[in-house]
XYZ file of C-alpha atoms in Angstrom:
245
model
C 40.840 89.047 56.390
C 40.499 92.684 56.937
C 42.653 94.359 59.443
C 42.048 97.387 61.398
C 44.510 100.089 60.632
C 46.710 100.945 63.469
C 47.786 104.445 63.984
C 51.118 105.321 65.371
C 52.439 108.565 66.694
C 55.492 108.115 64.421
C 53.501 107.639 61.221
C 53.660 111.286 60.247
C 57.390 111.357 60.658
C 57.748 108.280 58.419
C 55.690 109.927 55.729
C 57.846 113.048 55.852
C 60.971 110.965 55.508
C 59.529 109.209 52.490
C 58.727 112.541 50.817
C 62.194 113.844 51.636
C 63.820 110.701 50.290
C 61.731 110.884 47.107
C 62.845 114.477 46.537
C 66.464 113.520 47.075
C 66.083 110.594 44.664
C 64.590 112.918 42.060
C 67.509 115.295 42.502
C 69.931 112.415 42.186
C 68.161 111.149 39.079
C 68.187 114.644 37.632
C 71.884 114.935 38.404
C 72.584 111.523 36.912
C 70.469 112.443 33.883
C 72.362 115.728 33.515
C 75.677 113.930 33.839
C 74.532 111.302 31.346
C 73.365 113.960 28.923
C 76.681 115.750 29.316
C 78.495 112.452 28.725
C 76.298 111.777 25.632
C 77.064 115.257 24.293
C 80.789 114.780 24.873
C 80.571 111.347 23.256
C 78.746 112.795 20.267
C 81.318 115.585 19.966
C 84.131 113.022 20.385
C 82.608 110.769 17.730
C 82.138 113.707 15.357
C 85.743 114.771 15.977
C 86.902 111.188 15.531
C 84.899 110.951 12.283
C 86.387 114.218 11.039
C 89.851 112.992 11.988
C 89.321 109.677 10.215
C 87.911 111.512 7.203
C 90.902 113.882 7.180
C 93.277 110.929 7.525
C 91.528 109.162 4.648
C 91.685 112.338 2.565
C 95.362 112.814 3.405
C 96.010 109.158 2.596
C 94.179 109.558 -0.700
C 96.151 112.720 -1.494
C 99.413 110.962 -0.563
C 98.432 108.003 -2.713
C 97.603 110.296 -5.631
C 100.879 112.166 -5.163
C 102.820 108.897 -5.033
C 101.026 107.666 -8.149
C 101.743 110.990 -9.873
C 105.418 110.706 -8.873
C 105.468 107.107 -10.112
C 103.896 108.206 -13.405
C 106.453 111.005 -13.755
C 109.271 108.612 -12.925
C 107.900 106.087 -15.423
C 107.643 108.797 -18.090
C 111.167 110.025 -17.307
C 112.460 106.451 -17.381
C 110.733 105.841 -20.717
C 112.167 109.050 -22.167
C 115.648 108.092 -20.937
C 115.252 104.604 -22.414
C 113.986 106.118 -25.656
C 116.978 108.487 -25.866
C 119.335 105.620 -25.081
C 117.779 103.524 -27.854
C 118.065 106.471 -30.245
C 121.760 106.864 -29.383
C 122.321 103.131 -29.805
C 120.473 103.192 -33.132
C 122.577 106.188 -34.235
C 125.800 104.413 -33.242
C 124.645 101.253 -35.020
C 123.820 103.260 -38.138
C 127.210 105.007 -38.043
C 128.937 101.639 -37.585
C 126.980 100.210 -40.503
C 127.855 103.205 -42.682
C 131.521 102.812 -41.720
C 131.446 99.112 -42.617
C 129.777 99.913 -45.948
C 132.446 102.567 -46.596
C 135.175 100.021 -45.816
C 133.581 97.500 -48.140
C 133.260 100.143 -50.848
C 136.922 101.146 -50.468
C 138.002 97.508 -50.534
C 135.917 96.922 -53.662
C 137.424 100.017 -55.296
C 140.931 98.882 -54.394
C 140.256 95.400 -55.760
C 138.834 96.938 -58.916
C 141.919 99.155 -59.293
C 144.197 96.149 -58.769
C 142.255 94.114 -61.308
C 142.310 96.987 -63.797
C 146.057 97.516 -63.317
C 146.736 93.796 -63.714
C 144.570 93.699 -66.843
C 146.411 96.667 -68.337
C 149.770 95.099 -67.539
C 148.648 91.846 -69.135
C 147.389 93.668 -72.240
C 150.707 95.491 -72.594
C 152.640 92.256 -72.169
C 150.387 90.546 -74.680
C 150.875 93.377 -77.164
C 154.656 93.280 -76.732
C 154.640 89.525 -77.142
C 152.597 89.777 -80.352
C 154.962 92.436 -81.665
C 157.927 90.247 -80.774
C 156.400 87.251 -82.560
C 155.670 89.364 -85.644
C 159.230 90.622 -85.672
C 160.577 87.099 -85.296
C 158.369 85.885 -88.103
C 159.515 88.755 -90.319
C 163.166 88.056 -89.578
C 162.691 84.371 -90.168
C 161.025 84.998 -93.521
C 163.757 87.427 -94.479
C 166.410 84.888 -93.542
C 164.593 82.246 -95.557
C 164.481 84.531 -98.586
C 168.197 85.270 -98.242
C 168.950 81.591 -97.957
C 166.868 80.707 -100.984
C 168.382 83.527 -102.961
C 171.862 82.339 -102.128
C 170.957 78.780 -103.052
C 169.589 80.012 -106.359
C 172.703 82.049 -106.936
C 174.832 79.001 -106.133
C 172.845 76.845 -108.581
C 173.087 79.528 -111.257
C 176.765 79.876 -110.598
C 177.164 76.112 -110.985
C 175.415 76.223 -114.336
C 177.417 79.192 -115.560
C 180.778 77.931 -114.390
C 181.391 74.562 -116.021
C 185.072 75.021 -116.946
C 186.677 73.314 -114.006
C 184.858 70.985 -111.726
C 187.590 71.162 -109.126
C 187.803 74.942 -109.214
C 184.070 75.177 -109.255
C 183.849 72.716 -106.395
C 186.470 74.656 -104.511
C 184.690 77.885 -105.230
C 181.410 76.366 -104.157
C 183.004 74.894 -101.113
C 184.523 78.229 -100.223
C 181.259 79.939 -100.912
C 179.457 77.314 -98.881
C 181.852 77.791 -96.000
C 181.353 81.510 -96.243
C 177.656 81.001 -96.370
C 177.781 78.767 -93.326
C 179.879 81.307 -91.540
C 177.459 84.008 -92.573
C 174.546 81.875 -91.488
C 176.241 81.162 -88.192
C 176.939 84.858 -87.746
C 173.372 85.630 -88.734
C 172.034 82.951 -86.393
C 174.230 84.186 -83.575
C 173.086 87.727 -84.268
C 169.504 86.547 -84.312
C 169.990 84.780 -80.988
C 171.600 87.889 -79.552
C 168.654 89.950 -80.741
C 166.235 87.429 -79.284
C 168.146 87.400 -76.006
C 168.193 91.206 -75.924
C 164.486 91.337 -76.676
C 163.806 88.732 -74.010
C 165.868 90.664 -71.487
C 164.094 93.886 -72.448
C 160.737 92.190 -72.102
C 161.697 90.765 -68.696
C 163.015 94.142 -67.616
C 159.787 95.890 -68.604
C 157.713 93.177 -66.939
C 159.799 93.526 -63.773
C 159.380 97.311 -63.834
C 155.621 96.884 -64.263
C 155.560 94.400 -61.378
C 157.655 96.671 -59.130
C 155.355 99.613 -59.851
C 152.309 97.467 -59.109
C 153.962 96.122 -55.920
C 154.860 99.642 -54.779
C 151.294 100.799 -55.377
C 150.003 97.780 -53.476
C 152.308 98.511 -50.519
C 151.131 102.129 -50.409
C 147.520 100.976 -50.347
C 148.235 98.453 -47.588
C 150.004 101.137 -45.555
C 147.005 103.434 -46.048
C 144.651 100.690 -44.877
C 146.868 100.044 -41.827
C 146.873 103.739 -40.947
C 143.101 103.848 -41.274
C 142.777 100.802 -39.008
C 145.087 102.415 -36.440
C 143.041 105.607 -36.532
C 139.851 103.603 -36.121
C 141.391 101.662 -33.230
C 142.315 104.962 -31.525
C 139.019 106.762 -32.142
C 136.755 103.717 -31.693
C 133.262 104.184 -33.218
C 133.953 107.855 -33.844
C 132.942 108.831 -37.376
C 135.966 109.256 -39.723
C 137.066 112.698 -40.833
C 135.609 113.779 -44.197
C 139.206 114.560 -45.298
C 142.204 112.351 -44.889
C 145.773 113.002 -46.125
C 147.005 110.998 -49.115
């Protein structure tokens, strides 16, 4: 239903208040909008600054990471070079040790060869002296046999020539036989003395040869001992190119 508008003496005042309140609300909204805009601007600036900070941190972190990786690479390279040098030194020491062992083996082989050669020469000399001794013995034995046969022939011839007195002849033969036996005994004793002298001479020469060989062997062993002592003192140090005799 329609209503009749009612006028009031205070209506104008109410309208004025509404207009005043609306103006104040607009001012408040404008102020709030300005504050909000200011807050948005500060937020945008803060976010930009935060983004730049994060970007700078990321860049610094990346640079630090790259520096650390570069340092690690340098350390790895330095470690590899040190390991390589160490291996080279070890290989050099191993090579020197191997050369020293080969030199020892070579010296030992040379010493063994010298010993074998000296022993062979001594044996050849002994063999030659023995052959000479046997030839001399054979010659003396043949000579003695010829003398004996000659005497027997002379005795037989003397028997045939002397037939006057069997007793005298027998006595003469007996005497001659005794003399012959004595001579043979003397000759045999002389032969034994010669054999004994030759045997003693042979033994003496053999002993001299053995003593010379033994003395040479002792000198070599003393040299080897001195070399071992020097090696024990100097360790893996390479031997001097000159060493005293």
